[in-house]
Coordinates of C-alpha atoms and ligand atoms in Angstrom, one line a residue:
X14 CA 1.4 4.3 9.9
X15 CA 1.3 3.9 13.6
X16 CA -0.3 0.7 14.9
X17 CA -3.4 0.8 17.1
X18 CA -5.0 -1.9 19.2
X19 CA -7.7 -1.9 21.9
X20 CA -9.5 -4.5 24.0
X21 CA -12.4 -4.6 26.3
X22 CA -13.8 -7.9 27.7
X23 CA -13.3 -10.3 30.5
X24 CA -9.8 -11.5 30.0
X25 CA -6.7 -9.6 31.2
X26 CA -6.1 -6.9 28.5
X27 CA -2.3 -6.6 28.8
X28 CA -1.2 -9.8 27.0
X29 CA -3.8 -9.3 24.3
X30 CA -2.6 -5.8 23.6
X31 CA 1.0 -6.8 23.5
X32 CA 0.1 -9.7 21.1
X33 CA -1.7 -7.2 18.9
X34 CA 1.2 -4.8 19.0
X35 CA 3.6 -7.5 18.1
X36 CA 1.6 -8.1 14.9
X37 CA 1.4 -4.4 14.2
X38 CA 5.0 -3.5 14.9
X39 CA 5.9 -3.4 11.2
X40 CA 3.7 -0.3 10.9
X41 CA 6.0 1.8 13.1
X42 CA 8.6 1.0 15.6
X43 CA 9.9 4.3 17.1
X44 CA 8.2 3.7 20.5
X45 CA 5.3 1.8 21.9
X46 CA 2.9 2.1 24.8
X47 CA -0.1 0.7 26.5
X48 CA -2.8 2.0 29.0
X49 CA -5.1 -0.1 31.0
X50 CA -8.0 0.9 33.2
X51 CA -9.5 -1.2 36.0
X52 CA -12.8 -1.1 37.8
X53 CA -11.3 0.9 40.6
X54 CA -10.9 3.7 38.2
X55 CA -7.1 3.5 38.1
X56 CA -5.1 3.9 34.9
X57 CA -1.9 2.0 34.4
X58 CA 0.3 3.6 31.6
X59 CA 3.6 2.3 30.3
X60 CA 5.7 3.5 27.3
X61 CA 9.1 2.8 26.0
X62 CA 11.3 4.2 23.2
X63 CA 12.5 1.9 20.5
X64 CA 11.1 -1.4 19.4
X65 CA 8.3 -3.2 21.1
X66 CA 10.7 -5.5 23.1
X67 CA 11.6 -2.5 25.2
X68 CA 8.0 -2.1 26.3
X69 CA 7.5 -5.8 26.8
X70 CA 10.5 -6.0 29.1
X71 CA 9.2 -3.0 31.1
X72 CA 5.6 -4.3 31.5
X73 CA 5.5 -8.1 31.3
X74 CA 4.6 -9.5 34.7
X75 CA 4.0 -6.0 36.1
X76 CA 0.7 -4.8 34.6
X77 CA -2.5 -5.1 36.6
X78 CA -5.2 -7.7 35.6
X79 CA -7.3 -4.9 34.0
X80 CA -9.7 -6.1 31.4
X81 CA -9.7 -3.1 29.1
X82 CA -7.0 -1.0 27.5
X83 CA -5.3 0.3 24.4
X84 CA -1.9 0.0 22.9
X85 CA 0.1 1.8 20.2
X86 CA 3.3 1.4 18.2
X87 CA 4.5 4.7 16.8
X88 CA 6.0 6.0 13.6
X89 CA 7.0 9.6 14.6
X90 CA 5.5 12.5 12.8
X91 CA 5.4 15.3 15.4
X92 CA 8.3 15.0 17.9
X93 CA 11.3 12.7 18.0
X94 CA 11.0 9.1 19.1
X95 CA 11.1 9.4 22.9
X96 CA 9.1 8.3 25.9
X97 CA 7.4 11.6 26.3
X98 CA 6.2 11.6 22.7
X99 CA 5.1 7.9 22.8
X100 CA 1.4 7.1 22.9
X101 CA -0.9 6.9 24.8
X102 CA -0.9 10.6 25.4
X103 CA -2.8 11.8 28.5
X104 CA -4.4 15.0 29.7
X105 CA -2.5 16.7 32.6
X106 CA -4.6 14.8 35.3
X107 CA -4.1 11.5 33.6
X108 CA -7.8 10.8 33.3
X109 CA -8.1 10.4 29.5
X110 CA -5.7 8.3 27.3
X111 CA -5.5 8.8 23.6
X112 CA -3.7 6.8 20.9
X113 CA -3.6 8.2 17.4
X114 CA -2.6 7.5 13.8
X115 CA -2.3 10.2 11.2
X116 CA -2.0 14.0 11.7
X117 CA -4.0 16.7 13.4
X118 CA -3.0 19.5 11.1
X119 CA -4.4 22.4 13.2
X120 CA -2.9 21.1 16.5
X121 CA -1.1 24.3 17.2
X122 CA -4.3 26.4 17.0
X123 CA -6.1 23.8 19.2
X124 CA -3.2 23.8 21.7
X125 CA -3.5 27.6 22.0
X126 CA -7.2 27.4 22.5
X127 CA -7.8 24.3 24.7
X128 CA -4.7 23.7 26.8
X129 CA -5.6 22.6 30.3
X130 CA -2.1 23.0 31.5
X131 CA 1.5 22.6 30.1
X132 CA 2.0 20.1 27.3
X133 CA 4.2 17.2 28.2
X134 CA 5.0 16.2 24.6
X135 CA 5.7 17.6 21.1
X136 CA 2.9 15.5 19.6
X137 CA -0.2 16.7 17.7
X138 CA -2.0 14.0 19.7
X139 CA -1.8 15.4 23.3
X140 CA -4.1 18.3 22.7
X141 CA -6.9 15.8 21.9
X142 CA -6.5 14.4 25.5
X143 CA -6.8 17.9 26.9
X144 CA -9.9 18.6 24.8
X145 CA -11.5 15.4 25.8
X146 CA -10.8 15.8 29.5
X147 CA -12.5 19.2 29.6
X148 CA -15.6 17.8 28.0
X149 CA -15.7 14.6 30.1
X150 CA -15.2 16.7 33.3
X151 CA -18.2 18.8 32.2
X152 CA -20.3 15.7 32.2
X153 CA -20.3 15.0 28.5
X154 CA -20.5 11.4 27.4
X155 CA -17.2 10.1 26.1
X156 CA -18.6 9.3 22.6
X157 CA -20.2 12.8 22.3
X158 CA -16.9 14.3 23.6
X159 CA -14.9 12.5 21.0
X160 CA -17.4 13.6 18.3
X161 CA -17.0 17.2 19.3
X162 CA -13.2 17.0 19.4
X163 CA -12.8 15.3 16.1
X164 CA -15.2 17.9 14.6
X165 CA -12.7 20.6 15.5
X166 CA -9.6 18.7 14.5
X167 CA -8.4 19.1 10.9
X168 CA -6.6 16.5 8.9
X169 CA -6.9 12.8 8.4
X170 CA -6.4 10.4 11.3
X171 CA -7.9 7.7 13.5
X172 CA -8.0 7.9 17.2
X173 CA -8.9 5.6 20.1
X174 CA -9.7 7.0 23.6
X175 CA -10.4 5.7 27.0
X176 CA -11.4 7.6 30.2
X177 CA -10.4 6.4 33.7
X178 CA -13.8 7.0 35.1
X179 CA -15.5 4.9 32.4
X180 CA -13.5 1.6 32.7
X181 CA -14.4 -1.1 30.2
X182 CA -15.2 1.3 27.4
X183 CA -13.2 2.4 24.4
X184 CA -14.3 5.0 21.8
X185 CA -12.7 5.4 18.4
X186 CA -13.1 7.7 15.4
X187 CA -11.9 7.6 11.8
X188 CA -11.5 10.9 10.1
X189 CA -10.5 10.8 6.5
X190 CA -8.1 8.4 5.0
X191 CA -5.2 8.0 7.4
X192 CA -5.6 4.4 8.0
X193 CA -8.6 2.5 9.2
X194 CA -10.1 1.1 12.3
X195 CA -11.2 -2.5 12.3
X196 CA -13.6 -3.6 15.1
X197 CA -13.3 -7.2 16.2
X198 CA -16.4 -8.9 17.7
X199 CA -15.6 -11.7 20.1
X200 CA -17.6 -13.6 22.8
X201 CA -18.2 -11.1 25.6
X202 CA -15.4 -8.9 24.3
X203 CA -14.7 -6.4 21.6
X204 CA -11.4 -5.3 20.0
X205 CA -10.2 -2.4 17.9
X206 CA -7.1 -2.3 15.6
X207 CA -5.6 -0.3 12.9
X208 CA -5.4 -3.4 10.8
X209 CA -6.6 -6.9 10.6
X210 CA -3.4 -8.7 11.5
X211 CA -3.7 -7.5 15.1
X212 CA -7.1 -9.0 15.5
X213 CA -7.2 -12.3 13.7
X214 CA -5.6 -14.3 16.5
X215 CA -8.6 -13.3 18.6
X216 CA -11.5 -13.2 16.2
X217 CA -12.5 -13.4 12.6
X218 CA -15.7 -11.4 13.0
X219 CA -15.1 -7.8 12.1
X220 CA -16.5 -4.6 10.9
X221 CA -14.7 -1.6 9.3
X222 CA -15.1 2.1 10.1
X223 CA -15.6 4.4 7.1
X224 CA -14.2 7.9 7.2
X225 CA -16.5 10.0 9.4
X226 CA -17.6 7.2 11.6
X227 CA -17.1 6.5 15.3
X228 CA -17.5 3.3 17.4
X229 CA -18.1 2.9 21.1
X230 CA -17.3 -0.6 22.5
X231 CA -17.7 -2.3 25.9
X232 CA -17.4 -6.0 26.6
X233 CA -21.0 -6.7 25.6
X234 CA -22.1 -3.8 23.3
X235 CA -21.0 -2.0 20.2
X236 CA -22.5 1.1 18.8
X237 CA -21.6 3.0 15.6
X238 CA -22.4 6.6 14.9
X239 CA -21.6 9.2 12.4
X240 CA -20.1 12.6 13.1
X241 CA -23.6 14.0 13.9
X242 CA -24.3 11.3 16.4
X243 CA -26.8 9.4 14.3
X244 CA -26.7 5.6 14.8
X245 CA -25.3 3.5 12.0
X246 CA -26.0 -0.2 11.4
X247 CA -23.1 -2.4 10.4
X248 CA -23.0 -5.9 9.1
X249 CA -20.4 -8.2 10.8
X250 CA -18.1 -9.8 8.2
X251 CA -16.6 -13.2 8.8
X252 CA -13.1 -13.3 7.4
X253 CA -10.9 -16.2 6.4
X254 CA -7.4 -14.8 6.6
X255 CA -4.7 -17.1 7.8
X256 CA -2.9 -15.7 10.9
X257 CA -0.5 -18.5 10.9
X258 CA 1.2 -17.1 7.8
X259 CA 2.0 -14.0 9.9
X260 CA 4.7 -15.9 11.7
X261 CA 8.3 -16.4 10.5
X262 CA 8.4 -20.1 10.6
X263 CA 11.9 -21.5 10.0
X264 CA 13.1 -18.3 8.3
X265 CA 15.4 -15.8 9.9
X266 CA 13.4 -12.8 8.6
X267 CA 10.0 -12.2 7.2
X268 CA 11.5 -10.8 4.1
X269 CA 13.2 -14.0 3.3
X270 CA 10.1 -16.0 4.2
X271 CA 8.0 -13.9 2.0
X272 CA 10.5 -14.0 -0.9
X273 CA 10.5 -17.8 -0.7
X274 CA 6.7 -17.9 -0.5
X275 CA 6.5 -16.4 -4.0
X276 CA 5.8 -19.5 -6.0
X277 CA 2.8 -20.2 -3.8
X278 CA 1.9 -16.5 -3.8
X279 CA 1.8 -16.5 -7.6
X280 CA -0.2 -19.7 -7.6
X281 CA -2.7 -18.2 -5.2
X282 CA -3.0 -15.1 -7.3
X283 CA -3.7 -17.0 -10.5
X284 CA -5.9 -19.8 -9.1
X285 CA -9.4 -19.6 -10.6
X286 CA -8.4 -16.7 -12.7
X287 CA -6.3 -18.2 -15.4
X288 CA -8.3 -21.1 -16.7
X289 CA -7.1 -24.2 -18.5
X290 CA -10.1 -25.4 -20.4
X291 CA -10.2 -23.3 -22.5
X292 CA -7.0 -21.3 -21.9
X293 CA -8.5 -17.9 -20.9
X294 CA -8.7 -15.4 -18.1
X295 CA -11.8 -15.1 -16.0
X296 CA -12.2 -12.1 -13.7
X297 CA -16.0 -12.1 -13.7
X298 CA -16.2 -13.0 -10.0
X299 CA -14.3 -9.7 -9.2
X300 CA -15.6 -7.7 -12.1
X301 CA -19.3 -8.6 -12.6
X302 CA -20.2 -8.4 -16.3
X303 CA -23.3 -6.3 -15.5
X304 CA -21.0 -3.5 -14.3
X305 CA -17.9 -4.3 -16.3
X306 CA -19.5 -5.2 -19.6
X307 CA -18.1 -5.3 -23.1
X308 CA -19.9 -2.1 -23.9
X309 CA -18.2 -0.4 -20.9
X310 CA -14.8 -1.8 -21.9
X311 CA -15.1 -0.8 -25.5
X312 CA -16.0 2.7 -24.5
X313 CA -12.8 3.2 -22.4
X314 CA -10.4 5.7 -23.9
X315 CA -7.4 5.2 -21.6
X316 CA -6.1 3.8 -18.3
X317 CA -4.3 5.5 -15.5
X318 CA -2.6 3.3 -12.9
X319 CA -1.6 4.8 -9.5
X320 CA 0.4 3.5 -6.6
X321 CA 3.4 4.2 -4.4
X322 CA 6.8 2.5 -4.0
X323 CA 6.8 -1.1 -5.0
X324 CA 3.1 -0.8 -6.1
X325 CA 4.1 1.9 -8.5
X326 CA 6.8 -0.3 -10.0
X327 CA 4.4 -3.1 -10.6
X328 CA 2.1 -0.5 -12.2
X329 CA 4.9 0.4 -14.6
X330 CA 5.0 -3.3 -15.7
X331 CA 1.2 -3.3 -16.0
X332 CA 1.3 -0.4 -18.5
X333 CA 3.1 -2.6 -21.0
X334 CA 0.3 -5.2 -20.6
X335 CA -2.6 -2.8 -21.1
X336 CA -1.1 -1.2 -24.1
X337 CA -0.2 -4.6 -25.7
X338 CA -3.3 -6.7 -24.8
X339 CA -6.1 -4.1 -24.4
X340 CA -4.9 -1.6 -26.9
X341 CA -5.4 1.3 -24.4
X342 CA -3.1 4.2 -23.8
X343 CA -1.9 3.8 -20.3
X344 CA -0.2 6.2 -17.9
X345 CA 1.4 5.4 -14.6
X346 CA 1.5 7.9 -11.9
X347 CA 2.8 8.2 -8.4
X348 CA -0.4 8.6 -6.3
X349 CA 1.1 11.6 -4.4
X350 CA 1.9 13.4 -7.6
X351 CA -1.4 12.5 -9.4
X352 CA -3.5 13.8 -6.6
X353 CA -2.1 17.4 -6.7
X354 CA -1.6 18.0 -10.4
X355 CA -5.2 18.4 -11.5
X356 CA -5.1 15.4 -13.8
X357 CA -7.4 15.4 -16.8
X358 CA -9.9 12.6 -16.3
X359 CA -13.3 11.7 -17.5
X360 CA -15.9 8.9 -17.4
X361 CA -14.0 7.0 -20.1
X362 CA -10.8 6.8 -18.1
X363 CA -10.3 3.6 -16.1
X364 CA -8.3 4.3 -12.9
X365 CA -6.5 1.3 -11.5
X366 CA -5.0 1.6 -8.1
X367 CA -2.5 -0.8 -6.5
X368 CA -1.8 -1.0 -2.8
X369 CA -0.7 -3.9 -0.7
X370 CA -2.2 -2.4 2.4
X371 CA -5.2 -0.7 0.8
X372 CA -4.7 2.1 3.3
X373 CA -1.9 4.3 1.7
X374 CA -3.1 7.8 2.2
X375 CA -1.9 9.2 -1.1
X376 CA -3.4 6.3 -3.1
X377 CA -6.7 6.9 -1.3
X378 CA -6.5 10.6 -2.1
X379 CA -5.8 9.8 -5.8
X380 CA -8.8 7.5 -5.8
X381 CA -10.9 10.4 -4.4
X382 CA -9.8 12.5 -7.4
X383 CA -10.8 9.7 -9.7
X384 CA -14.2 9.4 -8.1
X385 CA -14.9 13.1 -8.4
X386 CA -14.1 12.9 -12.1
X387 CA -16.6 10.0 -12.5
X388 CA -13.9 7.4 -13.5
X389 CA -14.5 3.7 -13.1
X390 CA -12.1 2.3 -10.6
X391 CA -10.5 -1.1 -10.1
X392 CA -8.1 -1.8 -7.3
X393 CA -5.6 -4.5 -6.7
X394 CA -5.0 -5.1 -3.0
X395 CA -3.8 -7.7 -0.6
X396 CA -5.9 -6.7 2.4
X397 CA -9.5 -8.0 2.5
X398 CA -11.8 -5.2 3.6
X399 CA -9.2 -2.4 3.2
X400 CA -10.4 1.1 2.3
X401 CA -9.2 0.9 -1.4
X402 CA -11.4 -2.1 -1.9
X403 CA -14.4 -0.3 -0.5
X404 CA -13.9 2.8 -2.6
X405 CA -13.2 1.1 -5.9
X406 CA -16.0 -0.2 -8.2
X407 CA -14.2 -3.5 -8.5
X408 CA -11.5 -5.1 -6.3
X409 CA -9.0 -7.9 -7.3
X410 CA -7.5 -9.4 -4.2
X411 CA -3.9 -10.7 -4.3
X412 CA -4.7 -13.5 -1.9
X413 CA -1.0 -14.0 -0.9
X414 CA -1.5 -13.8 2.9
X415 CA -0.1 -11.1 5.2
X416 CA 3.1 -9.4 4.1
X417 CA 4.9 -8.4 7.3
X418 CA 8.4 -7.3 6.2
X419 CA 8.3 -3.6 5.5
X420 CA 10.0 -4.1 2.1
X421 CA 7.4 -5.6 -0.2
X422 CA 8.2 -8.8 -2.1
X423 CA 5.4 -11.3 -2.8
X424 CA 2.8 -8.5 -3.2
X425 CA 4.9 -7.1 -6.1
X426 CA 4.8 -10.4 -7.9
X427 CA 1.1 -10.8 -7.2
X428 CA 0.4 -7.3 -8.5
X429 CA 2.2 -7.8 -11.7
X430 CA 0.3 -11.1 -12.3
X431 CA -3.0 -9.5 -11.6
X432 CA -2.3 -6.6 -13.9
X433 CA -1.4 -9.1 -16.6
X434 CA -4.7 -10.9 -16.0
X435 CA -6.7 -7.7 -16.0
X436 CA -5.1 -6.6 -19.3
X437 CA -6.0 -9.9 -20.9
X438 CA -9.5 -9.7 -19.5
X439 CA -10.0 -6.2 -20.8
X440 CA -8.4 -7.0 -24.1
X441 CA -11.0 -9.8 -24.6
X442 CA -13.9 -7.6 -23.5
X443 CA -12.8 -4.9 -26.0
X444 CA -12.2 -7.4 -28.8
X445 CA -8.6 -6.3 -28.9
X446 CA -7.0 -9.6 -28.2
X447 CA -6.8 -12.7 -30.3
X448 CA -7.8 -16.1 -28.8
X449 CA -4.3 -17.4 -29.7
X450 CA -2.5 -14.6 -27.8
X451 CA -4.7 -15.1 -24.8
X452 CA -4.2 -18.8 -24.8
X453 CA -0.4 -18.4 -25.2
X454 CA -0.2 -16.0 -22.3
X455 CA -2.4 -18.1 -20.1
X456 CA -0.2 -21.1 -20.8
X457 CA 2.9 -19.0 -20.0
X458 CA 1.4 -17.8 -16.7
X459 CA 0.5 -21.3 -15.6
X460 CA 4.2 -22.1 -15.8
X461 CA 5.1 -19.1 -13.7
X462 CA 4.9 -20.6 -10.2
X463 CA 7.6 -23.1 -11.1
X464 CA 9.7 -20.5 -12.9
X465 CA 9.6 -18.3 -9.8
X466 CA 10.6 -21.4 -7.8
X467 CA 13.6 -21.9 -10.1
X468 CA 14.5 -18.2 -9.7
X469 CA 14.7 -18.8 -5.9
X470 CA 17.4 -21.4 -6.7
X471 CA 19.6 -18.4 -7.5
X472 CA 19.8 -17.7 -3.8
X473 CA 23.3 -19.1 -3.2
X474 CA 24.7 -17.2 -6.2
X475 CA 23.0 -14.0 -5.0
X476 CA 24.3 -14.6 -1.5
X477 CA 27.9 -14.9 -2.9
X478 CA 27.5 -11.7 -5.0
X479 CA 26.1 -10.0 -1.9
X480 CA 29.1 -10.8 0.1
X481 CA 31.3 -9.6 -2.7
X482 CA 29.6 -6.2 -3.1
X483 CA 28.3 -5.6 0.4
X484 CA 31.0 -2.9 0.9
X485 CA 29.8 -0.8 -2.0
X486 CA 28.4 2.6 -1.1
X487 CA 26.5 3.2 -4.4
X488 CA 24.8 0.9 -6.8
X489 CA 23.3 1.5 -10.2
X490 CA 20.4 -0.6 -11.6
X491 CA 19.7 -0.3 -15.3
X492 CA 16.8 -1.6 -17.4
X493 CA 14.9 -0.9 -20.6
X494 CA 11.3 -1.6 -21.4
X495 CA 9.9 -4.2 -19.0
X496 CA 13.3 -4.2 -17.3
X497 CA 13.1 -0.6 -16.2
X498 CA 10.5 -1.1 -13.4
X499 CA 12.5 -4.1 -12.3
X500 CA 15.7 -2.0 -12.1
X501 CA 13.8 0.6 -10.1
X502 CA 12.5 -2.0 -7.8
X503 CA 15.9 -3.6 -7.4
X504 CA 17.3 -0.2 -6.4
X505 CA 14.4 0.4 -4.0
X506 CA 14.8 -2.9 -2.3
X507 CA 18.6 -2.4 -1.8
X508 CA 18.1 1.1 -0.4
X509 CA 15.4 0.0 2.0
X510 CA 17.1 -3.0 3.5
X511 CA 20.8 -2.2 3.3
X512 CA 20.9 1.6 3.4
X513 CA 23.2 1.6 0.3
X514 CA 22.5 4.5 -2.1
X515 CA 21.1 2.9 -5.2
X516 CA 19.5 4.4 -8.4
X517 CA 17.2 2.6 -10.8
X518 CA 17.6 4.2 -14.2
X519 CA 16.4 3.8 -17.7
X520 CA 19.5 2.4 -19.4
X521 CA 19.1 4.9 -22.3
X522 CA 19.3 7.8 -19.7
X523 CA 22.5 6.6 -18.3
X524 CA 24.6 8.6 -20.8
X525 CA 22.8 11.8 -19.6
X526 CA 24.2 11.8 -16.1
X527 CA 24.7 8.7 -14.1
X528 CA 27.6 7.6 -16.3
X529 CA 29.6 10.3 -14.6
X530 CA 29.4 8.3 -11.4
X531 CA 30.7 5.1 -12.8
X532 CA 34.1 3.8 -11.6
X533 CA 35.4 0.5 -10.3
X534 CA 33.7 1.2 -6.9
X535 CA 30.2 1.5 -8.2
X536 CA 28.6 -1.8 -9.3
X537 CA 25.8 -1.9 -11.9
X538 CA 23.0 -4.4 -12.0
X539 CA 21.8 -4.6 -15.6
X540 CA 18.5 -6.3 -16.6
X541 CA 19.5 -7.8 -19.9
X542 CA 17.1 -10.6 -20.9
X543 CA 16.6 -11.6 -24.5
X544 CA 13.9 -9.2 -25.6
X545 CA 13.4 -6.6 -28.2
X546 CA 15.8 -4.2 -26.5
X547 CA 18.5 -6.7 -25.7
X548 CA 21.0 -5.2 -28.2
X549 CA 20.6 -1.8 -26.7
X550 CA 21.2 -3.1 -23.2
X551 CA 24.3 -4.8 -24.4
X552 CA 25.7 -1.5 -25.6
X553 CA 24.9 0.1 -22.3
X554 CA 26.7 -2.7 -20.4
X555 CA 29.8 -2.2 -22.7
X556 CA 29.7 1.5 -21.9
X557 CA 29.8 0.8 -18.1
X558 CA 32.6 -1.8 -18.5
X559 CA 34.6 0.7 -20.6
X560 CA 34.6 2.9 -17.6
X561 CA 35.8 0.1 -15.3
X562 CA 32.4 -0.4 -13.7
X563 CA 31.6 -4.0 -12.7
X564 CA 28.3 -5.3 -14.1
X565 CA 26.0 -8.0 -12.8
X566 CA 23.9 -8.9 -15.8
X567 CA 20.6 -10.6 -15.3
X568 CA 20.1 -12.6 -18.5
X569 CA 17.8 -15.1 -20.1
X570 CA 18.0 -18.8 -19.6
X571 CA 21.0 -20.3 -21.5
X572 CA 22.1 -16.9 -22.8
X573 CA 25.9 -16.7 -22.6
X574 CA 26.1 -13.8 -25.1
X575 CA 27.3 -11.4 -22.4
X576 CA 30.0 -13.8 -21.2
X577 CA 33.3 -11.9 -21.1
X578 CA 31.4 -8.6 -21.3
X579 CA 29.5 -8.5 -18.0
X580 CA 31.5 -9.2 -14.8
X581 CA 28.8 -11.7 -13.6
X582 CA 25.9 -13.4 -15.3
X583 CA 22.7 -14.2 -13.4
X584 CA 20.8 -16.7 -15.5
X585 CA 17.0 -16.5 -15.2
X586 CA 14.8 -19.6 -15.6
X587 CA 12.9 -20.0 -18.9
X588 CA 10.0 -17.6 -19.0
X589 CA 7.9 -15.8 -21.6
X590 CA 9.5 -12.5 -22.4
X591 CA 6.5 -10.5 -21.3
X592 CA 6.5 -12.2 -17.9
X593 CA 10.2 -11.8 -17.4
X594 CA 9.7 -9.0 -14.7
X595 CA 7.8 -11.4 -12.5
X596 CA 10.8 -13.7 -12.5
X597 CA 13.7 -11.2 -12.7
X598 CA 12.5 -9.3 -9.7
X599 CA 13.3 -12.4 -7.5
X600 CA 17.2 -12.4 -7.7
X601 CA 17.2 -8.6 -7.0
X602 CA 15.1 -9.2 -3.9
X603 CA 17.6 -11.8 -2.8
X604 CA 20.6 -9.6 -3.6
X605 CA 19.1 -6.8 -1.4
X606 CA 18.3 -9.2 1.4
X607 CA 21.7 -10.8 1.6
X608 CA 23.5 -7.4 1.3
X609 CA 21.3 -6.1 4.1
X610 CA 22.1 -9.2 6.1
X611 CA 25.9 -8.8 5.5
X612 CA 25.8 -5.2 6.6
X613 CA 23.9 -6.1 9.8
X614 CA 20.9 -3.9 8.9
X615 CA 17.5 -4.5 10.4
X616 CA 16.1 -6.2 7.2
X617 CA 12.5 -6.6 8.3
X618 CA 12.1 -3.2 10.0
X619 CA 14.5 -0.8 8.3
X620 CA 15.1 2.5 10.0
X621 CA 12.6 5.3 9.3
X622 CA 10.3 3.2 7.2
X623 CA 6.8 1.9 7.9
X624 CA 4.8 -0.7 6.0
X625 CA 1.6 1.2 5.8
X626 CA 2.0 4.9 5.0
X627 CA -1.0 6.8 6.3
X628 CA 0.5 10.2 6.5
X629 CA 1.5 12.6 3.6
Ligands
G6P715 C1 5.7 1.7 2.0 C2 6.2 0.3 2.0 C3 6.5 -0.2 0.6 C4 5.3 -0.1 -0.2 C5 4.7 1.3 -0.2 C6 3.3 1.3 -0.8 O1 6.6 2.6 1.5 O2 7.4 0.3 2.8 O3 7.0 -1.5 0.7 O4 5.6 -0.5 -1.5 O5 4.5 1.7 1.1 O6 2.4 0.6 0.0 P1 1.0 0.0 -0.5 O7 0.4 -0.6 0.7 O8 0.2 1.2 -1.0 O9 1.3 -0.9 -1.6

């Protein structure tokens, strides 16, 4: 979850590292630090607790013109956020600097065995610097030293190291699935980063480290080896990812910008996949028919979809699509639960993973389980080159550009759309879907970008509601069927960005507990569009109102049936009932955003959270 960046070349490293850290800050923002080495074998180190700005204020204009260095932005795991626990961590003589993402699980045993002196921090990282310093002092090459050290460290992590007596050189290792290392190849320079965003303003030419791989870079050379030291060949990939979309533009927050980008995001997700002549879905570019054939599809016995957080909520929407269009029993599981409960899987199970980042450790571990069981895997991801896309047999990219706000918005909509497309595609391959249904659904999806745009027109109403309810300390979100995942997502968004306690609940469950909480101080948001459970939702809303609870009901276009029953009506644009979640999510994102704003919360970087979760 921490952000990592490294540079070696001919330009001053300081500004490049800070620029990279700025783009990575959403990964963690408890503290930040940089280390630079110059040709005179001096190391300059600066750290600061809190957001990156604190570090920038400390170092800007002060750092030496060194041309190599590394930088880190931290999401604390071992030790509170503080200067002494910030990275880089050094050995007692300050000769080796280490930045690290993930967890060294046996760090206590390593500390007992390899301490070169007292430890200055509570981190699991510092001992790596001690271990490296001992080896480098004994004359071991830095790459070999790091190979030995990571060979003894247990857990999943990535690490970048630098030694003062080897200026201009950075060595990195990726162990397991705790977030990747991307290597950027420039002209007379090389870069390293935990994710692409940090590199793309410098270069589009990249390679990715797989688990168990190391890289050794200088300005002019790059070398890849495995844990045994055997050389590896890697092909440089040239990426077309738009770094401009990683800026806020005229918006106050990334979350608002990304929410407003959703019509375009949906358009980008459907482009070339939902076809007009004839009305059908085509995913053959992502799922080549030689591998994903009719025979394969017809032989499937069930689907399991895994994901975390918002991605899991979109999976819950997807379940309805697979059951309806592909006639396949579908389960949804939280990746972190799935991986530890010995799921029953076989070659006829299709495992679909969803991850915005493609680096979420629990989702990668769930995919490992699926791979061991011989399942076919398809992943839906927003990050080209991410680990999930390399593990899965087929990858469908969201193509919505970088999502920077920690709370996901546009990637939720893209995931739902792509699950819908995959369900239609599988349905056709399996012969389970009529031409008419497919055509009708494609037609409906083609209208989605404008419907999502109309949902954004609800912003003033949601802002007014936010101002009215910003003082609430608890919120209930209720939904049934396709409305349940939306209710859960609405509650998650509100928790994330406003710190209000919120629960997303199956409306039918309300009577079995949450109803005890309801009074005039606890507002309820009810997803109540015209669908096959509309009458049941109406009863649930009446039950809340009977207990003096206020209800914001999200209803279908032109539906005034709940007037006088609910306290407020939020009218959705016209949309096919099955696609309703893709539109009804939008006002709930806006409600959360404006409530967070009213309460003065840090909407883009909420406390304690991180965008990419690479630790368990
Ligand atoms: C974090 C983010 C969420 C995201 C979840 C899963 O918790 O804050 O916004 O939904 O991780 O991330 P993924 O990259 O796997 O979709």
